[in-house]
PDB file of C-alpha atoms in Angstrom:
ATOM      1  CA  UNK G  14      -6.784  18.615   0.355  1.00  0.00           C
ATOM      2  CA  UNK G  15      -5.067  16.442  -1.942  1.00  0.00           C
ATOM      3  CA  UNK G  16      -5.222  12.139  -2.300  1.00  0.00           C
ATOM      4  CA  UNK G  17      -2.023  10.404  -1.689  1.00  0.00           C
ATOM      5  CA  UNK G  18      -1.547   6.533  -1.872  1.00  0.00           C
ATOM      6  CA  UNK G  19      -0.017   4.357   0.225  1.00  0.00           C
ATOM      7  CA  UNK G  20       1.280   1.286  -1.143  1.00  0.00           C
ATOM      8  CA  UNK G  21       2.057  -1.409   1.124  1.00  0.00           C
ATOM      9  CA  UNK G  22       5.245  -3.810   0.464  1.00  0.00           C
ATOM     10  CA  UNK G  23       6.411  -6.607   2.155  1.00  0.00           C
ATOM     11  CA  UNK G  24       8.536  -9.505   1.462  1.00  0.00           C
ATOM     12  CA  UNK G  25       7.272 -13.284   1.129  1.00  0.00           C
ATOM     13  CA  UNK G  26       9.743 -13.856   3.587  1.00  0.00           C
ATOM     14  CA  UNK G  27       8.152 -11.707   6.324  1.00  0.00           C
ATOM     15  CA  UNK G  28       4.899 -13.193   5.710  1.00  0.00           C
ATOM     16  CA  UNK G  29       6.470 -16.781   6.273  1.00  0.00           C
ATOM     17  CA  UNK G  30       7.943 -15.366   9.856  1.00  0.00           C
ATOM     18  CA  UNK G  31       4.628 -14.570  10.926  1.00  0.00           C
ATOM     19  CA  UNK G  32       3.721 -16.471  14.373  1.00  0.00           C
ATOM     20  CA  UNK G  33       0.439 -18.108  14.126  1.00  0.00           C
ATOM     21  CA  UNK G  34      -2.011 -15.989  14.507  1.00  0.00           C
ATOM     22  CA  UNK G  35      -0.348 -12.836  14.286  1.00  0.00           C
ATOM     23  CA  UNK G  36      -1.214 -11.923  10.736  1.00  0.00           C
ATOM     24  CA  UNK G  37      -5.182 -11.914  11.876  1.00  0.00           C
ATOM     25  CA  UNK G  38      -3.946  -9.659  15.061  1.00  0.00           C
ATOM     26  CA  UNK G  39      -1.944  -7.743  12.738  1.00  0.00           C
ATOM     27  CA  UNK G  40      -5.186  -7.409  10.227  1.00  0.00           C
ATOM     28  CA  UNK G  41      -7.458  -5.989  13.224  1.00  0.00           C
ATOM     29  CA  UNK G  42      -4.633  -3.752  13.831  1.00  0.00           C
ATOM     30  CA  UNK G  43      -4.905  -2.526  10.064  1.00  0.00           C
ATOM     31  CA  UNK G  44      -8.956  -2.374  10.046  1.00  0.00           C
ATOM     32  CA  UNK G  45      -8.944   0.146  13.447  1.00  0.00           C
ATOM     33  CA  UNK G  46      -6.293   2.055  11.845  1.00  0.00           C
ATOM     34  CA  UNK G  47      -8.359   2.640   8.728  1.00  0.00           C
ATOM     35  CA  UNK G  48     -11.366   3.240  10.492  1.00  0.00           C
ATOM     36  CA  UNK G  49      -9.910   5.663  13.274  1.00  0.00           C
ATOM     37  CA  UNK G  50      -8.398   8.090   9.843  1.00  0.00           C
ATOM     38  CA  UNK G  51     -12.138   6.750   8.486  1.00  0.00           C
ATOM     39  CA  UNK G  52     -14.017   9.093  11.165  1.00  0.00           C
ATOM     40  CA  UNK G  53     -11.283  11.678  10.777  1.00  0.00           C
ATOM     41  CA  UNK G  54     -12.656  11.863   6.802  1.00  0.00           C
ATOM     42  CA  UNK G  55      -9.156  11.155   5.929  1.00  0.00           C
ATOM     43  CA  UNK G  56      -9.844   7.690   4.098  1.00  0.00           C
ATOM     44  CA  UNK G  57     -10.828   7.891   0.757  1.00  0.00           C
ATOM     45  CA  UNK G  58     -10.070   4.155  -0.172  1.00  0.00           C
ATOM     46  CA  UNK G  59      -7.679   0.964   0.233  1.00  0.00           C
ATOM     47  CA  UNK G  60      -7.634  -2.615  -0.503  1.00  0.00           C
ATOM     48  CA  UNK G  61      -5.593  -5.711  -0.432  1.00  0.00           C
ATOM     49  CA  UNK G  62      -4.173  -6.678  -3.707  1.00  0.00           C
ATOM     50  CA  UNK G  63      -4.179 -10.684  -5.116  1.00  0.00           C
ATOM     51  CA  UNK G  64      -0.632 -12.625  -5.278  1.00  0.00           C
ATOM     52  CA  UNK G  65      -2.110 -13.288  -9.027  1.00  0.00           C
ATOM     53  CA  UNK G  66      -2.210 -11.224 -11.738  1.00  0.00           C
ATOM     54  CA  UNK G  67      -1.082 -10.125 -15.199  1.00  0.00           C
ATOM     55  CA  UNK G  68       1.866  -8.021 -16.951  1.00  0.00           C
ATOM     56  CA  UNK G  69       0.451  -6.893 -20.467  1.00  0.00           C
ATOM     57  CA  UNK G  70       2.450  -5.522 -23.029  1.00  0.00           C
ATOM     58  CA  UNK G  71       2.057  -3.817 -26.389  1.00  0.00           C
ATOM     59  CA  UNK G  72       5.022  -3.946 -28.540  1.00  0.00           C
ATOM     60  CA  UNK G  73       4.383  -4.481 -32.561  1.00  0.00           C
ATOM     61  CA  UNK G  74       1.078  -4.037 -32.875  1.00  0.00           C
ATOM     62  CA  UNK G  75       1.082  -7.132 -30.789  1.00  0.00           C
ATOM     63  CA  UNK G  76      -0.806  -7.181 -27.139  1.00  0.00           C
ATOM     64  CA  UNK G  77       1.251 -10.158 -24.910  1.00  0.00           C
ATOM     65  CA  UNK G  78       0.598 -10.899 -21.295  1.00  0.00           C
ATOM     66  CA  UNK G  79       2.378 -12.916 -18.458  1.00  0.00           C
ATOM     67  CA  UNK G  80       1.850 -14.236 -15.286  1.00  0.00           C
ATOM     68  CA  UNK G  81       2.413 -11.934 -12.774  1.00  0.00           C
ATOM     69  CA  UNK G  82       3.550 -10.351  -9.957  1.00  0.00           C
ATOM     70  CA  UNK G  83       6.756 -12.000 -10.692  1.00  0.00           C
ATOM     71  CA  UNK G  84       8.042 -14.521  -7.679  1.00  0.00           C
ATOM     72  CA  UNK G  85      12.106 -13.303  -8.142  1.00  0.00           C
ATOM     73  CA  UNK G  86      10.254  -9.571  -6.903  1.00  0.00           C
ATOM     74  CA  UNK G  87      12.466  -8.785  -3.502  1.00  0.00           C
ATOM     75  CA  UNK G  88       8.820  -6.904  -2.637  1.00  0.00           C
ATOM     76  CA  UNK G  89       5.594  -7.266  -3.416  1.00  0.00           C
ATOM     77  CA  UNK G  90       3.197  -4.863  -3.369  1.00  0.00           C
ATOM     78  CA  UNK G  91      -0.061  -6.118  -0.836  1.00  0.00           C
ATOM     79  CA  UNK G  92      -2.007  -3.490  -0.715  1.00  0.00           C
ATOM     80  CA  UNK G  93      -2.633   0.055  -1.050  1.00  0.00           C
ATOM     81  CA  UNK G  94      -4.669   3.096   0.992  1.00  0.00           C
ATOM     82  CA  UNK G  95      -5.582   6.319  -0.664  1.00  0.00           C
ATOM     83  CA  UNK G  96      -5.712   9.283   1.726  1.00  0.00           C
ATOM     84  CA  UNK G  97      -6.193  12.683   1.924  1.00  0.00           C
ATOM     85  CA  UNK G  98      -3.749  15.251   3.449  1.00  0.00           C
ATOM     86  CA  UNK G  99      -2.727  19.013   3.066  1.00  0.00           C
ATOM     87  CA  UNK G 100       0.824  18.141   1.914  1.00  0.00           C
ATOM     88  CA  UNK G 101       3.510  15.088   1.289  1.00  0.00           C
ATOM     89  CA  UNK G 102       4.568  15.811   4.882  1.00  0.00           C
ATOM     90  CA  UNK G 103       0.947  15.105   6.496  1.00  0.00           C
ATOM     91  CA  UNK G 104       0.836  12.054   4.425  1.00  0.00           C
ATOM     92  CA  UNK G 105       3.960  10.771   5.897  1.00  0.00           C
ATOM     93  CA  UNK G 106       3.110  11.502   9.326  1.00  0.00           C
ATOM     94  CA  UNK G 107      -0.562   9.826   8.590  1.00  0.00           C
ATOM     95  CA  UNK G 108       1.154   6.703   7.020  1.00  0.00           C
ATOM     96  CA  UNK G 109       4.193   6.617   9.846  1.00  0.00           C
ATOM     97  CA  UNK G 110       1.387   5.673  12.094  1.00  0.00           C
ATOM     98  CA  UNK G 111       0.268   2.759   9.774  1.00  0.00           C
ATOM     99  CA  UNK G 112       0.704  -0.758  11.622  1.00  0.00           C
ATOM    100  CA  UNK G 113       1.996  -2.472   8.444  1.00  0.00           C
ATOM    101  CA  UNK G 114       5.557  -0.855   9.161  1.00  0.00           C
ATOM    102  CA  UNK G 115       6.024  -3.522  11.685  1.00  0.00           C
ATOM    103  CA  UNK G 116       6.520  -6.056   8.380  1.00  0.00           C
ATOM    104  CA  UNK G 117       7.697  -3.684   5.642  1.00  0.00           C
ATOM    105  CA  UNK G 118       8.029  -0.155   4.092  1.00  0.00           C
ATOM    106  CA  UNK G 119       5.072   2.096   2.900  1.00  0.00           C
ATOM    107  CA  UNK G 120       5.768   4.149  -0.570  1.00  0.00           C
ATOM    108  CA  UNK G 121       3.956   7.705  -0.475  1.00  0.00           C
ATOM    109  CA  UNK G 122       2.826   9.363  -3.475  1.00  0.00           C
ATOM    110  CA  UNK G 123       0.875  11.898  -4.835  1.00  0.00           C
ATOM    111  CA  UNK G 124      -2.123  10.964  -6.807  1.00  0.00           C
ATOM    112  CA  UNK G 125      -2.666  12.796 -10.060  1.00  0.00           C
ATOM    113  CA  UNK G 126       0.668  14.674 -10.532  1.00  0.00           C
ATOM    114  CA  UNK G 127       3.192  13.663 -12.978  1.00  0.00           C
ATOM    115  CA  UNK G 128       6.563  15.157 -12.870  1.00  0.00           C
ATOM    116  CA  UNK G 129       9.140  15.888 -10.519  1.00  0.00           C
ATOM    117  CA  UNK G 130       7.201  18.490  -8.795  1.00  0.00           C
ATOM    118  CA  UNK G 131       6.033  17.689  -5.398  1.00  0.00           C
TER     119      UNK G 131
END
């Protein structure tokens, strides 16, 4: 079995259209989710990410950072879930069940391959 992570993108946008209360039915929807591929030993681990952060850079001999996530982003990235699956495909079909496609895309990868390959 091999990890692949989930990351989970949405717009600022989408989050604004959110009827109230729907983003804490939308959240239970996300915790049974995790915890029905949790029993299935398919969960390895996940997290939401913070609007804040930092974009360091080393150029010169010189380390700079800036506020980020930038706000001109057309997505930000919210969160991610590592899995585990046989194959790219499995992963897909795992994540295409994920409840977060109701407000944005999901990007699959592979964790711990570099290259082209799959």
């Amino acid at each position: 079995m091999t990890n692949f992570i989930g990351f989970l993108r949405s717009t600022t946008a989408t989050e604004a259209q959110l009827a109230p209360g729907e983003g804490q039915r939308a959240l239970e929807r996300y915790i049974a989710w995790s915890e029905d591929l949790d029993k299935q030993g398919k969960i390895v681990s996940g997290g939401g990410l913070s609007r804040r952060g930092r974009v360091i850079r080393a150029a010169g001999g010189e380390l700079t950072a800036t506020d980020g996530p930038h706000a001109e982003a057309a997505e930000i990235v919210g969160g991610y879930i590592v899995i585990v699956a046989n194959d790219l495909d499995e992963a897909e079909k795992i994540f295409g069940t994920h409840p977060h496609l109701e407000y944005g895309p999901i990007e699959v990868r592979k964790v711990g391959e570099r290259g082209c390959e799959d």
